[in-house]
Structures are given as structure tokens and as C-alpha cells.
Coordinates of C-alpha atoms in Angstrom, one line a residue:
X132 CA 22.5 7.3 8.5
X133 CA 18.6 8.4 8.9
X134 CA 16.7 7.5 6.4
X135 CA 15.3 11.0 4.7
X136 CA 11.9 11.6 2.9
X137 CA 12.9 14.0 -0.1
X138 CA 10.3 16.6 -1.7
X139 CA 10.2 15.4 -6.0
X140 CA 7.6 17.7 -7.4
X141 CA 8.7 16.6 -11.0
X142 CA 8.5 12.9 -10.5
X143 CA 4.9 13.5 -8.6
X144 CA 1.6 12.2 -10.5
X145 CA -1.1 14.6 -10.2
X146 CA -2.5 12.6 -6.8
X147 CA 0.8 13.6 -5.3
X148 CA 1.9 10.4 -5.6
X149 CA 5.6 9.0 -7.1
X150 CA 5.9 8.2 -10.9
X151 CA 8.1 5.3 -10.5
X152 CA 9.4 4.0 -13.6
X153 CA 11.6 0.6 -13.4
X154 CA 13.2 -0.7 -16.3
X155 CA 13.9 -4.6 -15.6
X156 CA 16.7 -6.7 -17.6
X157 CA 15.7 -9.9 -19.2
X158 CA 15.7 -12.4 -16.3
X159 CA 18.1 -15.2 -15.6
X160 CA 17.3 -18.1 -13.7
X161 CA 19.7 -19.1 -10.2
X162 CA 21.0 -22.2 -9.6
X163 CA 22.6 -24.0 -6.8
X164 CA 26.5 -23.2 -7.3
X165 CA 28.1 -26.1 -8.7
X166 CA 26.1 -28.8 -7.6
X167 CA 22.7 -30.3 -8.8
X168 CA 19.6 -30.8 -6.6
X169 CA 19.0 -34.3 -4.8
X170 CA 16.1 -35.2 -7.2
X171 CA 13.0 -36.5 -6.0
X172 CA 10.5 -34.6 -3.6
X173 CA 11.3 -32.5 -0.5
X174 CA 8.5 -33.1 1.9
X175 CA 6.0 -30.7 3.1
X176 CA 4.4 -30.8 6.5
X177 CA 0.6 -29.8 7.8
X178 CA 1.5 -26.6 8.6
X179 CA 2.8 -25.7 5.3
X180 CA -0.2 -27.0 3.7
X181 CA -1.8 -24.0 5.4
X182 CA 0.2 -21.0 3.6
X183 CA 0.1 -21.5 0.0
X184 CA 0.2 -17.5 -0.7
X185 CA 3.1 -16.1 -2.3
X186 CA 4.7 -12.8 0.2
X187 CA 5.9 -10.1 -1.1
X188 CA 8.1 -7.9 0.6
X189 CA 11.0 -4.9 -0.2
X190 CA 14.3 -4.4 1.3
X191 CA 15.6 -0.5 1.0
X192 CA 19.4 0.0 1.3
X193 CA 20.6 3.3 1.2
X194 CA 24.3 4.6 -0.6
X195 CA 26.9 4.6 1.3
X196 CA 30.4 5.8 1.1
X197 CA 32.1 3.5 1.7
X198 CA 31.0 1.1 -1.0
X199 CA 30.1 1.7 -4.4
X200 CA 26.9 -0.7 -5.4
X201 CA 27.5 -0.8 -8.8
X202 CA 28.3 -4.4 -8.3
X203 CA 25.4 -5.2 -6.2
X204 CA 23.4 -7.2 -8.8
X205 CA 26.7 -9.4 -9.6
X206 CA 27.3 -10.0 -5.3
X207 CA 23.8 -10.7 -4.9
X208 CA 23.3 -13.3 -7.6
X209 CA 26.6 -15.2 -7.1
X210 CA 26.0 -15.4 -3.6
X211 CA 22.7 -16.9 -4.0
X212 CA 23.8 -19.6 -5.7
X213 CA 25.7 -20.4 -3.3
X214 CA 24.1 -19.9 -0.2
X215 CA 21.0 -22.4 -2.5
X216 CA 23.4 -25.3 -1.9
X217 CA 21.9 -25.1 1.6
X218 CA 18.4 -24.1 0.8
X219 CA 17.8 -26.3 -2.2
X220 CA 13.9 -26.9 -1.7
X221 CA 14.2 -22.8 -3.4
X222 CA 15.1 -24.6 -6.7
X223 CA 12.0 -26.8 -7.5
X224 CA 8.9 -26.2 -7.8
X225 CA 5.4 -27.4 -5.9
X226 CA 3.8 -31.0 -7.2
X227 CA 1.2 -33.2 -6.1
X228 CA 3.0 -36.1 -3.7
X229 CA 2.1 -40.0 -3.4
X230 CA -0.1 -38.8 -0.3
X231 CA -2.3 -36.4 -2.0
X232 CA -0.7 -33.3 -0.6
X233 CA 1.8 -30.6 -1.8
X234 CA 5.4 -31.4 -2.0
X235 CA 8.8 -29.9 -3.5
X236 CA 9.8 -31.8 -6.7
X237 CA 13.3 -31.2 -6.7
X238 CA 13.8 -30.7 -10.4
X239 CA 16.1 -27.8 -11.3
X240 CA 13.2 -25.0 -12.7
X241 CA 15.6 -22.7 -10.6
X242 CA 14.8 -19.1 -9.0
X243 CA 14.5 -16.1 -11.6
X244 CA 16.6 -13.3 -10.9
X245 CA 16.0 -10.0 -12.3
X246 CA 18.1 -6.6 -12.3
X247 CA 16.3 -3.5 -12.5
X248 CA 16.7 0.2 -12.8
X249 CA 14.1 3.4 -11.2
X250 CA 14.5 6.7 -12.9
X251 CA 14.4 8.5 -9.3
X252 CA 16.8 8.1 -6.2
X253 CA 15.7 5.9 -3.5
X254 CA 14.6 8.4 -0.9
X255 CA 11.7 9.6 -3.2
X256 CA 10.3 6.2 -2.4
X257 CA 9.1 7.9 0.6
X258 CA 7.9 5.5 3.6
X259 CA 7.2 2.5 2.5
X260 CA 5.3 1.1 4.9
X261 CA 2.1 3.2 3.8
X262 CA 0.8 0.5 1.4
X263 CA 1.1 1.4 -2.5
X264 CA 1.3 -2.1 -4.6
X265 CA 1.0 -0.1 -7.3
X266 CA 4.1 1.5 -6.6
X267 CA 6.2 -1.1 -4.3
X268 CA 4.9 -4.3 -7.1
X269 CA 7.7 -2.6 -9.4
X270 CA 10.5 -3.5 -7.1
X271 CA 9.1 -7.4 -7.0
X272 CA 9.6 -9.4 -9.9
X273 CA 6.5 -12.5 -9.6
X274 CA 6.4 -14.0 -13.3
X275 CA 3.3 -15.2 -14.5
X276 CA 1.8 -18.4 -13.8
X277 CA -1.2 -20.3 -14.4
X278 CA -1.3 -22.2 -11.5
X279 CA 0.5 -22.7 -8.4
X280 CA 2.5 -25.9 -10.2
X281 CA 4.1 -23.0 -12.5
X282 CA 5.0 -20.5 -9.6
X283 CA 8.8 -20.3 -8.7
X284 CA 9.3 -20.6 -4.9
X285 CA 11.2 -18.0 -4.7
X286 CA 12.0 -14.8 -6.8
X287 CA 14.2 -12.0 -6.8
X288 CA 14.8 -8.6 -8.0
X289 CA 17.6 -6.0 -7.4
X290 CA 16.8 -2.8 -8.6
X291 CA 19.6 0.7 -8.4
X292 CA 18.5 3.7 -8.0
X293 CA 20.0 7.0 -9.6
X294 CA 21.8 8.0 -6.0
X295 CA 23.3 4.8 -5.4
X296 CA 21.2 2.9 -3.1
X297 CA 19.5 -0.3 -4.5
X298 CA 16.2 -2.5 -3.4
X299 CA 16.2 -6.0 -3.0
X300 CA 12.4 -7.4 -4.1
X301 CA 11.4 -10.6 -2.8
X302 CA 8.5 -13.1 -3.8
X303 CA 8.4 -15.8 -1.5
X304 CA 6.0 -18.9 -1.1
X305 CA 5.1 -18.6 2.3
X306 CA 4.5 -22.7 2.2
X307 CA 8.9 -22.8 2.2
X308 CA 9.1 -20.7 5.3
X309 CA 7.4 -18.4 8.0
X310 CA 8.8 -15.0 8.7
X311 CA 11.7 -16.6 11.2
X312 CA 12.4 -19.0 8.5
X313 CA 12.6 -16.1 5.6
X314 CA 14.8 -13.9 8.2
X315 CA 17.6 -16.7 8.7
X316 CA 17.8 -17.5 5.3
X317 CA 17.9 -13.5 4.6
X318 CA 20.8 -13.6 7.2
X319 CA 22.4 -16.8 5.6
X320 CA 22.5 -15.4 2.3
X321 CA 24.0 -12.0 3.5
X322 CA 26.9 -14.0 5.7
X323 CA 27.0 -15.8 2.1
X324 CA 27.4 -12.2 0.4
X325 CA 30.1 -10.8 2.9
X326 CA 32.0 -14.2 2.6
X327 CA 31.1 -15.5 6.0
X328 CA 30.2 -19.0 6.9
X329 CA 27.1 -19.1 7.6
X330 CA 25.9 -19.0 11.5
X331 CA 23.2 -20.8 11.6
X332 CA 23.1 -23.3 8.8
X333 CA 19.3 -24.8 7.6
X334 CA 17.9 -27.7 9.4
X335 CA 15.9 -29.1 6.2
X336 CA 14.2 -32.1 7.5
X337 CA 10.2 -31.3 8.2
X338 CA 9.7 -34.7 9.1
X339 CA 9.6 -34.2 12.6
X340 CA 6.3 -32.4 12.0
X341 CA 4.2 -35.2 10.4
X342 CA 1.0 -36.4 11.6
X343 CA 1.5 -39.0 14.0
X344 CA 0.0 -42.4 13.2
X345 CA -2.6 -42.8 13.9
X346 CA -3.6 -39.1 13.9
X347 CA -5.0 -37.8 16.9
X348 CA -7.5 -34.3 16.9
X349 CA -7.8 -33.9 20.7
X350 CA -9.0 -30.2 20.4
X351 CA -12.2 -28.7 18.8
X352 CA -9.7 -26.7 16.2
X353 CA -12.6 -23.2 15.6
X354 CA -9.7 -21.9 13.6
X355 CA -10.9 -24.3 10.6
X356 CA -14.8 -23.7 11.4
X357 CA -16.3 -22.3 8.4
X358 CA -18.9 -19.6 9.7
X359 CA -19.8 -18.4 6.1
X360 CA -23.6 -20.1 6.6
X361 CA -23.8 -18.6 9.6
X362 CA -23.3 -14.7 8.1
X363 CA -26.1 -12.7 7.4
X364 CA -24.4 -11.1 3.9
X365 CA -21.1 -13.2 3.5
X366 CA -20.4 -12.3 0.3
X367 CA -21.5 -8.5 0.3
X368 CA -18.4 -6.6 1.8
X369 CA -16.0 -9.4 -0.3
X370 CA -17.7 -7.6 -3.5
X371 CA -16.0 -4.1 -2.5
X372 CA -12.6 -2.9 -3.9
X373 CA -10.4 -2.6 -0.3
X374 CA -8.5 0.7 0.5
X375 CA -5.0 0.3 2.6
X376 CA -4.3 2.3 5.3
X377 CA -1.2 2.8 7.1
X378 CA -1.4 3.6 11.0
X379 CA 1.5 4.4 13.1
X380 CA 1.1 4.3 16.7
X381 CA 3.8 5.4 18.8
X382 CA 5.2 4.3 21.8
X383 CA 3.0 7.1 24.3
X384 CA -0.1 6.1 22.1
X385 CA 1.0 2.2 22.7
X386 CA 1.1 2.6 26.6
X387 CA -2.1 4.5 26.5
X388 CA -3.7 1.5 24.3
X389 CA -2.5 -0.9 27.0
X390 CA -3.6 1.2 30.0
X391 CA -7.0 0.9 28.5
X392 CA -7.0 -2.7 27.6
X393 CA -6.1 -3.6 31.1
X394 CA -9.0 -4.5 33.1
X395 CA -9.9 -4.1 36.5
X396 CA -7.6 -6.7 37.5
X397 CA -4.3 -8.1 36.4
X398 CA -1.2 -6.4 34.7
X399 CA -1.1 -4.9 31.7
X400 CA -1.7 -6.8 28.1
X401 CA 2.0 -7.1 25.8
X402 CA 1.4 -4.4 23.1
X403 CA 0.9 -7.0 20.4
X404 CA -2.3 -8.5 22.8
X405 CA -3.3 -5.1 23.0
X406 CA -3.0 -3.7 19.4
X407 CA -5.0 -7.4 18.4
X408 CA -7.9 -6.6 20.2
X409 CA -8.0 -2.9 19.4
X410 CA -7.7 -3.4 16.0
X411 CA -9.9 -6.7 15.5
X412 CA -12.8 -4.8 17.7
X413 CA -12.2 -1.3 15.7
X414 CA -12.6 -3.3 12.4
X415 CA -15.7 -5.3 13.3
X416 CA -17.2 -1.8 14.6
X417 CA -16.4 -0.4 10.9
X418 CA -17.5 -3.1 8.9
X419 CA -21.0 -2.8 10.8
X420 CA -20.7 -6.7 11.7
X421 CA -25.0 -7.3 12.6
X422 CA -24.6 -8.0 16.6
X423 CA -25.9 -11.9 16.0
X424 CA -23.3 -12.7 13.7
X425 CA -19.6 -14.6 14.3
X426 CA -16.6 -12.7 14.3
X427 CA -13.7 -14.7 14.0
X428 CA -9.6 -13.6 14.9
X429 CA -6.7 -15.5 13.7
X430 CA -3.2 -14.4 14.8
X431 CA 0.2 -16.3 14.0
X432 CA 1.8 -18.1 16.9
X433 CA 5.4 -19.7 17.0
X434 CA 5.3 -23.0 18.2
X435 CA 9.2 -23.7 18.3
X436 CA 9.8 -23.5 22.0
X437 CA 5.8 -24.9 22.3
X438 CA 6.8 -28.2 21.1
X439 CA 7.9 -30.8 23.1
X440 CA 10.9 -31.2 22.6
X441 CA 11.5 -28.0 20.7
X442 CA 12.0 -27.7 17.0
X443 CA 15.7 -27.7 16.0
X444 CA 17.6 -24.3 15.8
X445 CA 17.6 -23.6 12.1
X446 CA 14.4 -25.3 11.8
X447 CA 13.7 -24.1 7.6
X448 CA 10.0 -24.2 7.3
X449 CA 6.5 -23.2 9.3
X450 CA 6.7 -23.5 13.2
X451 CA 3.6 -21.3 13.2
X452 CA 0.0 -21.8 13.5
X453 CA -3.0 -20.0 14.3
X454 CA -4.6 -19.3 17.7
X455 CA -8.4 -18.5 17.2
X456 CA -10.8 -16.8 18.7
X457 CA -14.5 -16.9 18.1
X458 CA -17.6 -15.0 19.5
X459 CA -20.5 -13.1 17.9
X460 CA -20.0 -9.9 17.0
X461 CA -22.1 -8.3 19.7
X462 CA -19.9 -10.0 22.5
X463 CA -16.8 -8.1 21.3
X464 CA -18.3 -4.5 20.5
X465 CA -20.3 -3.8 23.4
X466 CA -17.8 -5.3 25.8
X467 CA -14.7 -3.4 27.0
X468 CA -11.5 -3.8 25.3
X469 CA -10.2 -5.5 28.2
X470 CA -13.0 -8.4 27.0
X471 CA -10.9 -9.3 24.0
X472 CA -7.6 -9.2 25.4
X473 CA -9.4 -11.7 27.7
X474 CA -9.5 -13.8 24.5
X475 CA -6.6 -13.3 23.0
X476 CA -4.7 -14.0 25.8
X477 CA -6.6 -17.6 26.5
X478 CA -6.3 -18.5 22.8
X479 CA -2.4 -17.7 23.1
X480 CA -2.5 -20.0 26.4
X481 CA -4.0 -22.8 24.7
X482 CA -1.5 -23.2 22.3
X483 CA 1.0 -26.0 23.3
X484 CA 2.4 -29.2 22.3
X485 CA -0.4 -31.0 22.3
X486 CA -2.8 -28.5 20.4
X487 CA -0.5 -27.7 18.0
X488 CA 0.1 -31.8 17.4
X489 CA -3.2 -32.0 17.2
X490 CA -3.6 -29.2 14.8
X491 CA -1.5 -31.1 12.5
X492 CA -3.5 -34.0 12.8
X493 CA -6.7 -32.3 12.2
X494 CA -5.1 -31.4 8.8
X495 CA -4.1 -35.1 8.1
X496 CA -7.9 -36.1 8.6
X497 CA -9.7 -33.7 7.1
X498 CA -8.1 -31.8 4.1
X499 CA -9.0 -28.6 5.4
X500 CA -7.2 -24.9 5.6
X501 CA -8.5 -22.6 8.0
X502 CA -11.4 -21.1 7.0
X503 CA -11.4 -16.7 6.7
X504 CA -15.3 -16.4 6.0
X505 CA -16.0 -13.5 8.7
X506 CA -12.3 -13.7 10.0
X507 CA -9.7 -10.8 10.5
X508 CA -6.1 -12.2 10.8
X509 CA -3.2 -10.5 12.1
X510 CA 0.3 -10.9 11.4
X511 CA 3.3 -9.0 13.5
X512 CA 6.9 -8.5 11.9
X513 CA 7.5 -6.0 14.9
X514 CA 10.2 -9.0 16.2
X515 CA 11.6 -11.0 13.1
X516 CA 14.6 -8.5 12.6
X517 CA 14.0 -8.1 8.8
X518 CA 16.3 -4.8 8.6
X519 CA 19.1 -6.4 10.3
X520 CA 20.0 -8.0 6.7
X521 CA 23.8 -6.9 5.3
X522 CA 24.7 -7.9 2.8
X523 CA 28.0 -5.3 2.6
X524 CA 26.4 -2.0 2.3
X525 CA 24.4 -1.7 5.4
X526 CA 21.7 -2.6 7.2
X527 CA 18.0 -2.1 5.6
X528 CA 17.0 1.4 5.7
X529 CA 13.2 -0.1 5.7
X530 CA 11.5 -3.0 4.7
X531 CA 8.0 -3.7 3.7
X532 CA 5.5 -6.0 1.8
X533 CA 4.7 -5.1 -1.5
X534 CA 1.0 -5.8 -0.7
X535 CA -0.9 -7.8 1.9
X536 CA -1.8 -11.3 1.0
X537 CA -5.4 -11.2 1.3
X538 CA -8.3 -8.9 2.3
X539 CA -8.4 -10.9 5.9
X540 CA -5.1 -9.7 6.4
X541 CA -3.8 -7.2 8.9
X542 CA -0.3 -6.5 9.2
X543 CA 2.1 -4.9 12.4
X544 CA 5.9 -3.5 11.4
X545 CA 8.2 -2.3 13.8
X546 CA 8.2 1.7 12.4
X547 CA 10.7 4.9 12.6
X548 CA 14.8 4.6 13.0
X549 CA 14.3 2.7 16.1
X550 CA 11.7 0.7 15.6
X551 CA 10.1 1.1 18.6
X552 CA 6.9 2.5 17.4
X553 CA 4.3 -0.3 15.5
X554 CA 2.6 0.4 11.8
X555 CA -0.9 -1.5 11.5
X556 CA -1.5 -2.0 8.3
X557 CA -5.0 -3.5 6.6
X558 CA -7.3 -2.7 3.7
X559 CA -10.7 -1.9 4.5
X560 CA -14.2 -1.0 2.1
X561 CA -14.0 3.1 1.9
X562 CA -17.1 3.9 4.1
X563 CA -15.5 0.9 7.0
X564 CA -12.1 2.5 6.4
X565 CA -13.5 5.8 7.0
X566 CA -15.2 4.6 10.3
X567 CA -11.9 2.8 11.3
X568 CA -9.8 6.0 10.8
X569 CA -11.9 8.1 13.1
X570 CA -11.8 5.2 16.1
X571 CA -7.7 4.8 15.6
X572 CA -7.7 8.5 16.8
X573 CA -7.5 8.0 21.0

């Protein structure tokens, strides 16, 4: 069934936008079912080191008829306990380990679980991809913390809405899993909820993504280069509050976008290739980047079939890293589009067993997390599958972070019923928002 956008004049604030009220129930903390945690410290690779940012994200289910959900919050929590008998690492919390870096301890603190309530039925949420933390952080329950030792791994909400249909709120270290990593457990736990084994159980050990000894950095690594000295105001546009923006291109506007990043030569770019450069060139344009200085582009790469040999199916963890490109600012703006596909496409090329082994090395030696001074990064969910999730009532009607994790951050979601078009989302200063608006119209 499509997922409707209802008119709600009385639960509308004066900016038009929804008055959601969410009444949340004390919170219990989850457990894995019947058995206790192996104890000690779960190990945490390079490339976890990397993403210590807690995501966000919403799950929208609608009612159904077939299935009343006034049970949902009891199906939910029981069958995460369960399904946390394979993905125990969720039920510690982070510590320092014998090596200096961040580990699991494996001591029981648990995952908080929270049911909620909305005064409003879940169609008034309207699309939720259009970014509204003020809205969508009421369907995410993140208790506080006063440091990253304190911060569950993992923490969930279920909140019912007055027409039957219910949200599932997620807060998520992303250091415990990538977006492939969060989908198969999201799958697990739903074959868990259905009473299914599960079809692709956890492979748990990270091990087989250590440094090597002795480490070996074969590759200059500009994804970790800090450019910030090299800026002519770093810290001036880092002092403005961001507005989000929500951009939906569709699949016409996405073959025109790739008929004008092709060059004169060659086929045409993947969309993702494409969008990347559009939207990392658009953004430097807005943000009036002076010519001389470095613009820097980050974008997510899986490295599971990159390895050599590839990473376990299963593999429970981060199998990303980050392909970089560099260049100063004038290079990318007064160059055709084509340019930075160019770019993109090479830094996608380079990234292979050996860089990515090297990657981890560079880690091992020197401490460091990629730097974001003068960087845009991009993220794409357009292939994880996050609406495929049942858990007994249906598919996801939509999904969507809560917010982005950082003012670098841009963000692509598959978009409409089926899913063929691609949402950009990103926050921008308002005068560089307004700029970027006015360029996203080709």
C-alpha cells in the first residue's frame, strides 16, 4: 500500500510544520536472552577506529489489516534479546584496550529500549526524508552521556501511532557496523521477529582486519591530510548555524545529470559518480571556496569484494573506507563536470587490496582519523535495502536518519515507492544554501 501524505491543519505549528508530541515510557534495558556475555573485550579494527559517531535513523511502518500492532513493542523487544545472542558486542559498552585503542568491554550495560506514543497518525509525518531533527529526534531515543565511555552502542525506540502504524528509532554507533553491517543485522532481527532462523548469521571476528606486523603504509593516504593550515578562513563558515535541504532528483533529471558529466570521450558516469561530482562542485561553488584554496571529497567505499581474499559473508563490522580526492578549489569549479567524475572515478579505481591494507596500517602508525577541514563527504544508502526490513507487519514504508552526523556530511536515499529516484541530502550556511538551490535547478 502507497505511502500517503495527509493534510493536518490542527496538528500544524504556525511554520506549517507538524506538532509532534511523543510520550516515551520509562526505559528498560535488553539483554541477550538467557545467556550472559563472554566477558572481556571484543576487538575493534582500524577501520572502526574511524567512525566513532553515533547514526540515527527511523523506520516507518504503516497499519495493516491483517495485523493488529498493538503487540509490536512486546515482538520487538523479545526478539531482540534473542537475535543479541548473536550480536553480543550490542551489549557492552566502548573502553580503552591494552593497545591504546577503542575496544568493546563486554560487560552487560545492555541496550535501552524505550516504547513511545505520537498524538497524530503516522501519515502526518509527511516525507521524511526532508531533514527535521527537530521532529524525527522524537522517534530516537539516545540517552545522555558524558562521554563516549557512557554511550550505549545501540538504542531503540518503538513508537505507535493513533492509526495503527508504529516507528522503529534507532541510534547506532557507527564504530559496530557500516550501513551493510546495520541492514543484516536489521534483517537478522526481523527473521528473529517472524520466528525464522536467521539467513545469514554474524561473522564476529574483526581480526582478519588488523594491521599487519610490521605495518606497511605503501600509499600517500590524502584522505588523512589535514588542509586546515592551508585554508584561507577555516573556521569562518564552521561558525554558521547549517540549514538542511532535501533534493529529489528523478530518474529523467538523473540521465540528464549523467549526459552532462560524460565527457567527450568514454561512456557515461554510474549515477552515484555523477551525483558526487555535481553535488561536491555545486557545494564548493556555494560556499564561495577562494580559487587557491584545497577542496577535499570523501566518499564511502566497500572493500569486501576489494580484499584479497574477500571478507566473510556476514562479515559484522566496517568493510568501508574512504576514497579521497584532492585539488584546489579553482581546478574543480572552472573545469567541466566531466573533470570531477574524472576524479572520482580514479579515486574509486585506486581502492584495492593493497590500499585499503595499507589504509589500515596508516592508522596503526599514526593515530590519526581522516581529517574533514575543507572536506565534503558523501554517503549513499540508495543500495543497502533499509526498507526491505519485516518484522510481521510489512515492509518499511520509508526510512531515514534522524539527522546527518556532521556538517561535512552529504547524504543520497533511494526516494518515492520505487526507489528509483535519489534524495541528496546536506546542510549548508543560508546564503551557500540559497546559491546551491538555484544551481540544483538543471
Amino acid at each position: 500500500m502507497p505511502f500517503h501524505f495527509m493534510s493536518a491543519r490542527r496538528e500544524l505549528r504556525m511554520d506549517g510544520k507538524l506538532s509532534l508530541k511523543v510520550t516515551r515510557s520509562p526505559q528498560e534495558v535488553v539483554h541477550p536472552a538467557g545467556e550472559s556475555t563472554p566477558g572481556g573485550y571484543y576487538f575493534l579494527g582500524n577501520l572502526d577506529q574511524n567512525l566513532v559517531v553515533t547514526m540515527k535513523t527511523v523506520y516507518c511502518f504503516q497499519a495493516t489489516d491483517y495485523r493488529s500492532s498493538d503487540d509490536v513493542e512486546r515482538v520487538l523487544r523479545t526478539s531482540l534479546e534473542k537475535v543479541l545472542v548473536e550480536f553480543y558486542p550490542f551489549d557492552g559498552r566502548f573502553a580503552v584496550g591494552n593497545d591504546g585503542k577503542l575496544a568493546v568491554k563486554l560487560d552487560g550495560s545492555g541496550v535501552p529500549f524505550v516504547a513511545a506514543a505520537a498524538d497524530c497518525e503516522i501519515e502526518q509525518l509527511g516525507d521524511i526524508s526532508i531533514p527535521e531533527p527537530e521532529k524525527l529526534g522524537q522517534l530516537v531515543f539516545s540517552p545522555p552521556a558524558s562521554n563516549v565511555f557512557e554511550e550505549p552502542l545501540l538504542a531503540v525506540q518503538v513508537t505507535k501511532f493513533k492509526c495503527g502504524g508504529f516507528s522503529l528509532g534507532m541510534a547506532m554507533n557507527h564504530s559496530l557496523c557500516d550501513g551493510i553491517s546495520a541492514v543484516e543485522f536489521l534483517q537478522a532481527w526481523a527473521e528473529t521477529a517472524r520466528d525464522l532462523p536467521l539467513s545469514l548469521p554474524p561473522f564476529l571476528d574483526r581480526s582478519i582486519l588488523a594491521a599487519r606486523r610490521p605495518p606497511a603504509i605503501e600509499y600517500p593516504h590524502q584522505e588523512y591530510a589535514d588542509i586546515a593550515e592551508s585554508l584561507s578562513s577555516p573556521e569562518a563558515s564552521n561558525a554558521l548555524p547549517l540549514i538542511h535541504r532535501c533534493f529529489i532528483l528523478d530518474p529523467p533529471k538523473i540521465h540528464r545529470l549523467k549526459q552532462l558529466a560524460t565527457g567527450d570521450e568514454g561512456a557515461p558516469p554510474s549515477s552515484f559518480v555523477a551525483l558526487s561530482g555535481l553535488v561536491w562542485r555545486f557545494r564548493t561553488m556555494a560556499l564561495n571556496t577562494p580559487q587557491t584554496d584545497p577542496t577535499k571529497l570523501l566518499f564511502a567505499v566497500d572493500g569486501r569484494s576489494r580484499l584479497e581474499p574477500p571478507l566473510p559473508a556476514g562479515f559484522f563490522g566496517n568493510g568501508i573506507v574512504f576514497a579521497c580526492c584532492l585539488c584546489p578549489a579553482g581546478d574543480l569549479v572552472n573545469r567541466p563536470l566531466s573533470h570531477a567524475v574524472r576524479m572520482i572515478q580514479e579515486a574509486n579505481r585506486g581502492i584495492t587490496d593493497r590500499s585499503i591494507r595499507s589504509a589500515i596500517d596508516h592508522y596503526e602508525v599514526n593515530r590519526v582519523r581522516p581529517s574533514l577541514a575543507g572536506t565534503l563527504v558523501i554517503t549513499a544508502w540508495t543500495r543497502l535495502g533499509f526498507r526491505a526490513t519485516d518484522f510481521g507487519w510489512g515492509c518499511a514504508a520509508q526510512t531515514a536518519p534522524a539527522e546527518l552526523p556532521g556538517r561535512e556530511v552529504a547524504l543520497f536515499l533511494p526516494h518515492g515507492e520505487d526507489g528509483k529516484s535519489t534524495a541528496v541530502i546536506l546542510g549548508l550556511p543560508a546564503p551557500a544554501m540559497l546559491a546551491f538551490q538555484k544551481m540544483m535547478d538543471f
